[in-house]
Amino acid sequence: MELHGSTLVVVADGARARLFEERVRGGPLTEISDRLGDLSASGPRGSGHSGRVFDRFGSGSHTTGGDSPKVRDEAAFVSRLAGRLDAVVAHGRFEEAVLIAAPRALGGLRAALSGALAKRVQGSEAADRCSETADEIRAALRHIRLGRAERA
């Protein structure tokens, strides 16, 4: 187990993200969310209405299908986040990364990460911890690592 070398801790949900740096394993977390910049959507937003189709005969109607606007917005946010994380890691000194994100966001984030960053991911947790303090996230990070050590 390497005790030195910075770890990037990513805490996200489908609309927010926070970054922390852990310089020494088990040490305090320093929030570095300012390195993410603005992750808000750019460009025009589409209509939130997915449309309806009415049956030719009778009174039935149904939506046109596809993902809801919320799901599409979350996927776009996670994609932008993955791009920013690649830039942060490229300009940083991070040996490894740990992902803590809401379940759907975690899956999307894992899929959107570059190969180089995905190799640095040393653990993850499917939980929404965006509103937690650095100390609470530090405790969660400890549990993630303990769980990984037990499986090894």
PDB file of C-alpha atoms in Angstrom:
ATOM      1  CA  MET A   1       0.000   0.000   0.000  1.00  0.00           C
ATOM      2  CA  GLU A   2       1.423   3.338  -1.086  1.00  0.00           C
ATOM      3  CA  LEU A   3       1.140   5.975   1.650  1.00  0.00           C
ATOM      4  CA  HIS A   4       2.436   8.901  -0.384  1.00  0.00           C
ATOM      5  CA  GLY A   5       1.169  10.274  -3.670  1.00  0.00           C
ATOM      6  CA  SER A   6      -1.963  12.304  -4.170  1.00  0.00           C
ATOM      7  CA  THR A   7      -5.385  10.803  -4.625  1.00  0.00           C
ATOM      8  CA  LEU A   8      -8.119  12.609  -6.522  1.00  0.00           C
ATOM      9  CA  VAL A   9     -11.495  12.045  -4.857  1.00  0.00           C
ATOM     10  CA  VAL A  10     -14.465  12.799  -7.117  1.00  0.00           C
ATOM     11  CA  VAL A  11     -17.867  13.252  -5.470  1.00  0.00           C
ATOM     12  CA  ALA A  12     -20.765  13.731  -7.880  1.00  0.00           C
ATOM     13  CA  ASP A  13     -24.411  13.293  -8.629  1.00  0.00           C
ATOM     14  CA  GLY A  14     -26.219  14.015 -11.881  1.00  0.00           C
ATOM     15  CA  ALA A  15     -25.981  17.805 -11.522  1.00  0.00           C
ATOM     16  CA  ARG A  16     -23.135  18.678  -9.116  1.00  0.00           C
ATOM     17  CA  ALA A  17     -19.541  17.653  -8.585  1.00  0.00           C
ATOM     18  CA  ARG A  18     -16.902  18.275  -5.956  1.00  0.00           C
ATOM     19  CA  LEU A  19     -13.208  17.409  -6.090  1.00  0.00           C
ATOM     20  CA  PHE A  20     -10.914  16.688  -3.196  1.00  0.00           C
ATOM     21  CA  GLU A  21      -7.207  16.012  -2.983  1.00  0.00           C
ATOM     22  CA  GLU A  22      -5.746  13.618  -0.450  1.00  0.00           C
ATOM     23  CA  ARG A  23      -1.996  14.236  -0.377  1.00  0.00           C
ATOM     24  CA  VAL A  24      -1.152  11.439   2.078  1.00  0.00           C
ATOM     25  CA  ARG A  25      -3.189   8.259   2.399  1.00  0.00           C
ATOM     26  CA  GLY A  26      -5.517   8.635   5.370  1.00  0.00           C
ATOM     27  CA  GLY A  27      -4.719  12.333   5.614  1.00  0.00           C
ATOM     28  CA  PRO A  28      -7.090  15.265   5.394  1.00  0.00           C
ATOM     29  CA  LEU A  29      -9.025  16.071   2.232  1.00  0.00           C
ATOM     30  CA  THR A  30      -8.564  19.463   0.606  1.00  0.00           C
ATOM     31  CA  GLU A  31     -11.399  20.638  -1.627  1.00  0.00           C
ATOM     32  CA  ILE A  32     -10.173  21.640  -5.084  1.00  0.00           C
ATOM     33  CA  SER A  33     -13.537  21.950  -6.856  1.00  0.00           C
ATOM     34  CA  ASP A  34     -12.435  25.238  -8.427  1.00  0.00           C
ATOM     35  CA  ARG A  35     -10.306  23.182 -10.854  1.00  0.00           C
ATOM     36  CA  LEU A  36     -13.500  21.920 -12.489  1.00  0.00           C
ATOM     37  CA  GLY A  37     -14.537  25.334 -13.734  1.00  0.00           C
ATOM     38  CA  ASP A  38     -18.093  25.833 -14.912  1.00  0.00           C
ATOM     39  CA  LEU A  39     -19.827  22.558 -15.731  1.00  0.00           C
ATOM     40  CA  SER A  40     -23.160  24.093 -16.682  1.00  0.00           C
ATOM     41  CA  ALA A  41     -24.616  23.299 -20.063  1.00  0.00           C
ATOM     42  CA  SER A  42     -23.627  25.526 -22.937  1.00  0.00           C
ATOM     43  CA  GLY A  43     -25.811  26.265 -25.894  1.00  0.00           C
ATOM     44  CA  PRO A  44     -29.572  26.330 -26.199  1.00  0.00           C
ATOM     45  CA  ARG A  45     -31.618  23.961 -24.102  1.00  0.00           C
ATOM     46  CA  GLY A  46     -34.221  21.866 -25.825  1.00  0.00           C
ATOM     47  CA  SER A  47     -37.812  21.622 -24.836  1.00  0.00           C
ATOM     48  CA  GLY A  48     -38.568  19.571 -21.768  1.00  0.00           C
ATOM     49  CA  HIS A  49     -41.548  18.072 -23.532  1.00  0.00           C
ATOM     50  CA  SER A  50     -40.874  14.754 -25.266  1.00  0.00           C
ATOM     51  CA  GLY A  51     -44.034  14.929 -27.394  1.00  0.00           C
ATOM     52  CA  ARG A  52     -47.158  12.797 -27.566  1.00  0.00           C
ATOM     53  CA  VAL A  53     -48.608  10.549 -30.214  1.00  0.00           C
ATOM     54  CA  PHE A  54     -52.349   9.954 -30.429  1.00  0.00           C
ATOM     55  CA  ASP A  55     -53.806   6.714 -31.701  1.00  0.00           C
ATOM     56  CA  ARG A  56     -55.662   6.990 -34.994  1.00  0.00           C
ATOM     57  CA  PHE A  57     -58.633   5.097 -33.608  1.00  0.00           C
ATOM     58  CA  GLY A  58     -59.839   5.360 -30.043  1.00  0.00           C
ATOM     59  CA  SER A  59     -58.739   7.641 -27.273  1.00  0.00           C
ATOM     60  CA  GLY A  60     -55.280   6.243 -26.492  1.00  0.00           C
ATOM     61  CA  SER A  61     -52.146   8.331 -26.451  1.00  0.00           C
ATOM     62  CA  HIS A  62     -48.566   7.772 -25.411  1.00  0.00           C
ATOM     63  CA  THR A  63     -45.279   9.595 -25.320  1.00  0.00           C
ATOM     64  CA  THR A  64     -42.782   9.246 -28.120  1.00  0.00           C
ATOM     65  CA  GLY A  65     -40.340   7.416 -25.862  1.00  0.00           C
ATOM     66  CA  GLY A  66     -36.673   8.006 -25.271  1.00  0.00           C
ATOM     67  CA  ASP A  67     -34.962   9.265 -22.154  1.00  0.00           C
ATOM     68  CA  SER A  68     -36.532  11.966 -20.060  1.00  0.00           C
ATOM     69  CA  PRO A  69     -34.995  15.453 -20.199  1.00  0.00           C
ATOM     70  CA  LYS A  70     -33.623  14.928 -16.685  1.00  0.00           C
ATOM     71  CA  VAL A  71     -31.805  11.753 -17.716  1.00  0.00           C
ATOM     72  CA  ARG A  72     -30.402  13.465 -20.827  1.00  0.00           C
ATOM     73  CA  ASP A  73     -29.215  16.452 -18.746  1.00  0.00           C
ATOM     74  CA  GLU A  74     -27.533  14.125 -16.235  1.00  0.00           C
ATOM     75  CA  ALA A  75     -25.757  12.219 -19.018  1.00  0.00           C
ATOM     76  CA  ALA A  76     -24.530  15.457 -20.588  1.00  0.00           C
ATOM     77  CA  PHE A  77     -23.308  16.724 -17.208  1.00  0.00           C
ATOM     78  CA  VAL A  78     -21.430  13.492 -16.491  1.00  0.00           C
ATOM     79  CA  SER A  79     -19.828  13.631 -19.940  1.00  0.00           C
ATOM     80  CA  ARG A  80     -18.638  17.220 -19.330  1.00  0.00           C
ATOM     81  CA  LEU A  81     -17.368  16.179 -15.891  1.00  0.00           C
ATOM     82  CA  ALA A  82     -15.331  13.307 -17.347  1.00  0.00           C
ATOM     83  CA  GLY A  83     -13.697  15.690 -19.816  1.00  0.00           C
ATOM     84  CA  ARG A  84     -12.775  18.113 -17.044  1.00  0.00           C
ATOM     85  CA  LEU A  85     -11.404  15.300 -14.882  1.00  0.00           C
ATOM     86  CA  ASP A  86      -9.081  14.284 -17.715  1.00  0.00           C
ATOM     87  CA  ALA A  87      -7.748  17.852 -17.824  1.00  0.00           C
ATOM     88  CA  VAL A  88      -7.341  18.000 -14.028  1.00  0.00           C
ATOM     89  CA  VAL A  89      -5.405  14.723 -13.966  1.00  0.00           C
ATOM     90  CA  ALA A  90      -3.271  15.745 -16.951  1.00  0.00           C
ATOM     91  CA  HIS A  91      -2.166  18.918 -15.132  1.00  0.00           C
ATOM     92  CA  GLY A  92      -2.029  17.424 -11.655  1.00  0.00           C
ATOM     93  CA  ARG A  93       0.106  15.021  -9.738  1.00  0.00           C
ATOM     94  CA  PHE A  94      -2.515  12.414  -8.943  1.00  0.00           C
ATOM     95  CA  GLU A  95      -1.391   8.818  -8.629  1.00  0.00           C
ATOM     96  CA  GLU A  96      -4.908   7.440  -8.229  1.00  0.00           C
ATOM     97  CA  ALA A  97      -8.568   8.416  -8.216  1.00  0.00           C
ATOM     98  CA  VAL A  98     -11.604   7.362  -6.208  1.00  0.00           C
ATOM     99  CA  LEU A  99     -15.150   7.922  -7.485  1.00  0.00           C
ATOM    100  CA  ILE A 100     -18.127   8.518  -5.193  1.00  0.00           C
ATOM    101  CA  ALA A 101     -21.294   9.223  -7.132  1.00  0.00           C
ATOM    102  CA  ALA A 102     -25.007   8.552  -7.251  1.00  0.00           C
ATOM    103  CA  PRO A 103     -25.598   5.161  -8.917  1.00  0.00           C
ATOM    104  CA  ARG A 104     -26.648   6.350 -12.395  1.00  0.00           C
ATOM    105  CA  ALA A 105     -23.990   9.092 -12.386  1.00  0.00           C
ATOM    106  CA  LEU A 106     -21.307   6.595 -11.338  1.00  0.00           C
ATOM    107  CA  GLY A 107     -22.143   4.273 -14.222  1.00  0.00           C
ATOM    108  CA  GLY A 108     -22.140   7.135 -16.708  1.00  0.00           C
ATOM    109  CA  LEU A 109     -18.906   8.537 -15.313  1.00  0.00           C
ATOM    110  CA  ARG A 110     -17.123   5.191 -15.520  1.00  0.00           C
ATOM    111  CA  ALA A 111     -18.231   4.838 -19.144  1.00  0.00           C
ATOM    112  CA  ALA A 112     -17.138   8.390 -20.043  1.00  0.00           C
ATOM    113  CA  LEU A 113     -13.657   8.324 -18.456  1.00  0.00           C
ATOM    114  CA  SER A 114     -10.643   8.168 -20.724  1.00  0.00           C
ATOM    115  CA  GLY A 115      -8.600   4.979 -20.621  1.00  0.00           C
ATOM    116  CA  ALA A 116      -5.709   6.716 -18.846  1.00  0.00           C
ATOM    117  CA  LEU A 117      -7.935   8.017 -16.068  1.00  0.00           C
ATOM    118  CA  ALA A 118      -9.920   4.786 -15.774  1.00  0.00           C
ATOM    119  CA  LYS A 119      -6.655   2.944 -15.014  1.00  0.00           C
ATOM    120  CA  ARG A 120      -6.067   5.250 -12.036  1.00  0.00           C
ATOM    121  CA  VAL A 121      -9.446   4.560 -10.442  1.00  0.00           C
ATOM    122  CA  GLN A 122      -8.685   2.547  -7.318  1.00  0.00           C
ATOM    123  CA  GLY A 123     -12.149   2.379  -5.829  1.00  0.00           C
ATOM    124  CA  SER A 124     -15.688   3.654  -6.046  1.00  0.00           C
ATOM    125  CA  GLU A 125     -18.940   3.898  -4.154  1.00  0.00           C
ATOM    126  CA  ALA A 126     -22.451   4.297  -5.546  1.00  0.00           C
ATOM    127  CA  ALA A 127     -23.803   6.904  -3.130  1.00  0.00           C
ATOM    128  CA  ASP A 128     -24.864  10.539  -3.280  1.00  0.00           C
ATOM    129  CA  ARG A 129     -22.463  12.346  -0.935  1.00  0.00           C
ATOM    130  CA  CYS A 130     -22.334  15.784  -2.606  1.00  0.00           C
ATOM    131  CA  SER A 131     -23.774  17.519   0.451  1.00  0.00           C
ATOM    132  CA  GLU A 132     -21.460  15.861   2.982  1.00  0.00           C
ATOM    133  CA  THR A 133     -18.518  17.484   4.733  1.00  0.00           C
ATOM    134  CA  ALA A 134     -14.902  16.702   3.899  1.00  0.00           C
ATOM    135  CA  ASP A 135     -14.619  14.657   7.103  1.00  0.00           C
ATOM    136  CA  GLU A 136     -17.668  12.554   6.188  1.00  0.00           C
ATOM    137  CA  ILE A 137     -16.250  11.969   2.708  1.00  0.00           C
ATOM    138  CA  ARG A 138     -12.902  11.057   4.263  1.00  0.00           C
ATOM    139  CA  ALA A 139     -14.664   8.412   6.398  1.00  0.00           C
ATOM    140  CA  ALA A 140     -16.412   7.057   3.281  1.00  0.00           C
ATOM    141  CA  LEU A 141     -13.064   6.940   1.476  1.00  0.00           C
ATOM    142  CA  ARG A 142     -11.636   4.881   4.333  1.00  0.00           C
ATOM    143  CA  HIS A 143     -14.523   2.388   4.048  1.00  0.00           C
ATOM    144  CA  ILE A 144     -14.065   2.142   0.279  1.00  0.00           C
ATOM    145  CA  ARG A 145     -10.402   1.291   0.759  1.00  0.00           C
ATOM    146  CA  LEU A 146     -11.104  -1.203   3.549  1.00  0.00           C
ATOM    147  CA  GLY A 147     -13.662  -2.961   1.371  1.00  0.00           C
ATOM    148  CA  ARG A 148     -11.203  -3.134  -1.494  1.00  0.00           C
ATOM    149  CA  ALA A 149      -8.478  -4.547   0.790  1.00  0.00           C
ATOM    150  CA  GLU A 150     -10.849  -7.244   2.067  1.00  0.00           C
ATOM    151  CA  ARG A 151     -11.682  -8.339  -1.490  1.00  0.00           C
ATOM    152  CA  ALA A 152      -7.999  -8.542  -2.481  1.00  0.00           C
TER     153      ALA A 152
END
